[in-house]
PDB file of C-alpha atoms in Angstrom:
ATOM      1  CA  MET A 427       6.235  11.953 -13.246  1.00  0.00           C
ATOM      2  CA  ALA A 428       4.836   8.457 -13.237  1.00  0.00           C
ATOM      3  CA  GLY A 429       1.165   8.550 -12.170  1.00  0.00           C
ATOM      4  CA  ARG A 430      -1.494  11.212 -11.858  1.00  0.00           C
ATOM      5  CA  GLY A 431      -3.831   9.427  -9.408  1.00  0.00           C
ATOM      6  CA  PRO A 432      -5.000  10.935  -6.130  1.00  0.00           C
ATOM      7  CA  GLY A 433      -2.282   9.188  -4.141  1.00  0.00           C
ATOM      8  CA  ALA A 434       0.451  10.598  -6.377  1.00  0.00           C
ATOM      9  CA  ILE A 435      -1.059  14.083  -6.220  1.00  0.00           C
ATOM     10  CA  LEU A 436      -1.262  14.014  -2.419  1.00  0.00           C
ATOM     11  CA  THR A 437       2.280  12.688  -2.118  1.00  0.00           C
ATOM     12  CA  ARG A 438       3.682  15.328  -4.450  1.00  0.00           C
ATOM     13  CA  ASN A 439       2.070  17.937  -2.223  1.00  0.00           C
ATOM     14  CA  GLY A 440       3.884  16.509   0.800  1.00  0.00           C
ATOM     15  CA  ALA A 441       1.071  14.399   2.297  1.00  0.00           C
ATOM     16  CA  TYR A 442       0.800  10.662   2.848  1.00  0.00           C
ATOM     17  CA  LEU A 443      -1.973   8.329   1.764  1.00  0.00           C
ATOM     18  CA  ALA A 444      -2.933   5.479   4.092  1.00  0.00           C
ATOM     19  CA  ASN A 445      -2.725   2.845   1.338  1.00  0.00           C
ATOM     20  CA  HIS A 446       0.995   2.924   0.571  1.00  0.00           C
ATOM     21  CA  SER A 447       0.919   0.054  -1.916  1.00  0.00           C
ATOM     22  CA  ALA A 448      -1.553   1.940  -4.124  1.00  0.00           C
ATOM     23  CA  VAL A 449       0.616   5.054  -4.032  1.00  0.00           C
ATOM     24  CA  ARG A 450       3.812   3.178  -4.795  1.00  0.00           C
ATOM     25  CA  THR A 451       2.457   2.125  -8.198  1.00  0.00           C
ATOM     26  CA  GLN A 452       1.739   5.779  -9.034  1.00  0.00           C
ATOM     27  CA  LEU A 453       5.213   7.125  -8.222  1.00  0.00           C
ATOM     28  CA  SER A 454       8.522   6.584  -9.935  1.00  0.00           C
ATOM     29  CA  PRO A 455      11.096   4.678  -7.866  1.00  0.00           C
ATOM     30  CA  ASP A 456      13.030   7.924  -7.342  1.00  0.00           C
ATOM     31  CA  GLU A 457       9.899   9.716  -6.103  1.00  0.00           C
ATOM     32  CA  TRP A 458       9.028   6.826  -3.773  1.00  0.00           C
ATOM     33  CA  ASN A 459      12.528   6.765  -2.314  1.00  0.00           C
ATOM     34  CA  PHE A 460      12.431  10.525  -1.824  1.00  0.00           C
ATOM     35  CA  TRP A 461       8.925  10.964  -0.356  1.00  0.00           C
ATOM     36  CA  TYR A 462       8.538   7.714   1.565  1.00  0.00           C
ATOM     37  CA  GLY A 463      12.121   6.513   1.936  1.00  0.00           C
ATOM     38  CA  GLY A 464      13.588   9.821   3.082  1.00  0.00           C
ATOM     39  CA  GLN A 465      16.483   9.524   0.626  1.00  0.00           C
ATOM     40  CA  PRO A 466      18.084  12.469  -1.178  1.00  0.00           C
ATOM     41  CA  ALA A 467      16.551  13.146  -4.578  1.00  0.00           C
ATOM     42  CA  ARG A 468      18.377  11.380  -7.415  1.00  0.00           C
ATOM     43  CA  ALA A 469      16.694  13.743  -9.901  1.00  0.00           C
ATOM     44  CA  PRO A 470      14.659  16.940  -9.452  1.00  0.00           C
ATOM     45  CA  ILE A 471      11.409  16.356  -7.526  1.00  0.00           C
ATOM     46  CA  SER A 472       8.268  18.087  -8.752  1.00  0.00           C
ATOM     47  CA  ASP A 473       5.007  18.955  -7.033  1.00  0.00           C
ATOM     48  CA  ALA A 474       1.594  17.913  -8.371  1.00  0.00           C
ATOM     49  CA  GLN A 475       1.606  20.817 -10.842  1.00  0.00           C
ATOM     50  CA  GLY A 476       5.008  19.856 -12.254  1.00  0.00           C
ATOM     51  CA  ASN A 477       6.975  22.644 -10.537  1.00  0.00           C
ATOM     52  CA  GLU A 478      10.382  21.620  -9.238  1.00  0.00           C
ATOM     53  CA  VAL A 479      10.305  21.730  -5.443  1.00  0.00           C
ATOM     54  CA  TYR A 480      13.523  19.839  -4.616  1.00  0.00           C
ATOM     55  CA  ALA A 481      16.737  19.751  -6.603  1.00  0.00           C
ATOM     56  CA  ALA A 482      18.767  16.603  -7.128  1.00  0.00           C
ATOM     57  CA  GLY A 483      20.704  15.852  -3.953  1.00  0.00           C
ATOM     58  CA  GLU A 484      18.228  17.548  -1.606  1.00  0.00           C
ATOM     59  CA  ALA A 485      16.432  15.543   1.075  1.00  0.00           C
ATOM     60  CA  ARG A 486      13.045  16.205   2.592  1.00  0.00           C
ATOM     61  CA  GLU A 487      13.177  17.484   6.161  1.00  0.00           C
ATOM     62  CA  GLY A 488      12.103  14.896   8.701  1.00  0.00           C
ATOM     63  CA  GLY A 489      13.397  11.709   7.094  1.00  0.00           C
ATOM     64  CA  SER A 490      11.457   8.708   5.886  1.00  0.00           C
ATOM     65  CA  TYR A 491       7.764   8.050   6.363  1.00  0.00           C
ATOM     66  CA  HIS A 492       8.513   5.685   9.249  1.00  0.00           C
ATOM     67  CA  ASP A 493      10.817   8.227  10.903  1.00  0.00           C
ATOM     68  CA  ARG A 494       8.233  10.993  10.555  1.00  0.00           C
ATOM     69  CA  MET A 495       5.286   8.905  11.741  1.00  0.00           C
ATOM     70  CA  GLY A 496       7.383   7.535  14.606  1.00  0.00           C
ATOM     71  CA  ARG A 497       7.521  11.050  16.049  1.00  0.00           C
ATOM     72  CA  VAL A 498       3.749  11.611  15.982  1.00  0.00           C
ATOM     73  CA  VAL A 499       2.320  11.875  19.472  1.00  0.00           C
ATOM     74  CA  VAL A 500      -1.382  11.852  20.218  1.00  0.00           C
ATOM     75  CA  TRP A 501      -2.815  13.052  23.468  1.00  0.00           C
ATOM     76  CA  ASP A 502      -5.839  10.871  24.106  1.00  0.00           C
ATOM     77  CA  THR A 503      -7.127  11.199  27.623  1.00  0.00           C
ATOM     78  CA  VAL A 504     -10.027  12.731  29.480  1.00  0.00           C
ATOM     79  CA  MET A 505      -9.250  15.574  31.825  1.00  0.00           C
ATOM     80  CA  THR A 506      -9.971  14.948  35.511  1.00  0.00           C
ATOM     81  CA  GLU A 507     -12.599  17.682  35.535  1.00  0.00           C
ATOM     82  CA  HIS A 508     -14.515  16.308  32.548  1.00  0.00           C
ATOM     83  CA  ASN A 509     -16.773  13.871  34.422  1.00  0.00           C
ATOM     84  CA  TYR A 510     -17.499  16.413  37.161  1.00  0.00           C
ATOM     85  CA  LEU A 511     -18.374  19.115  34.616  1.00  0.00           C
ATOM     86  CA  MET A 512     -20.609  16.745  32.646  1.00  0.00           C
ATOM     87  CA  ARG A 513     -22.540  15.819  35.803  1.00  0.00           C
ATOM     88  CA  ARG A 514     -22.918  19.489  36.734  1.00  0.00           C
ATOM     89  CA  TRP A 515     -24.057  20.384  33.200  1.00  0.00           C
ATOM     90  CA  ALA A 516     -26.620  17.546  33.212  1.00  0.00           C
ATOM     91  CA  HIS A 517     -27.852  18.709  36.629  1.00  0.00           C
ATOM     92  CA  ALA A 518     -28.183  22.304  35.404  1.00  0.00           C
ATOM     93  CA  LEU A 519     -30.175  21.220  32.347  1.00  0.00           C
ATOM     94  CA  ALA A 520     -32.464  19.026  34.445  1.00  0.00           C
ATOM     95  CA  SER A 521     -33.294  21.872  36.843  1.00  0.00           C
TER      96      SER A 521
END
């Protein structure tokens, strides 16, 4: 394992850090290609505690970082009833 910084620890536990360039310096090229590139492991991949979690030749489910994040969908809207309910709640509190 290359680095032991927080970015490397999070990555080795399957998470992503927002600052990719900082993480890249903490991972070996093989780890970077596996975790972020979605490529099959060229050597065994270990978690943050050093336990082997993927054997050479295995790939992480879901593909690369860009593939995985490209499938994230966020529902960001206000329900039709929201404004009505807020007005009613304010009216009830004012009474």
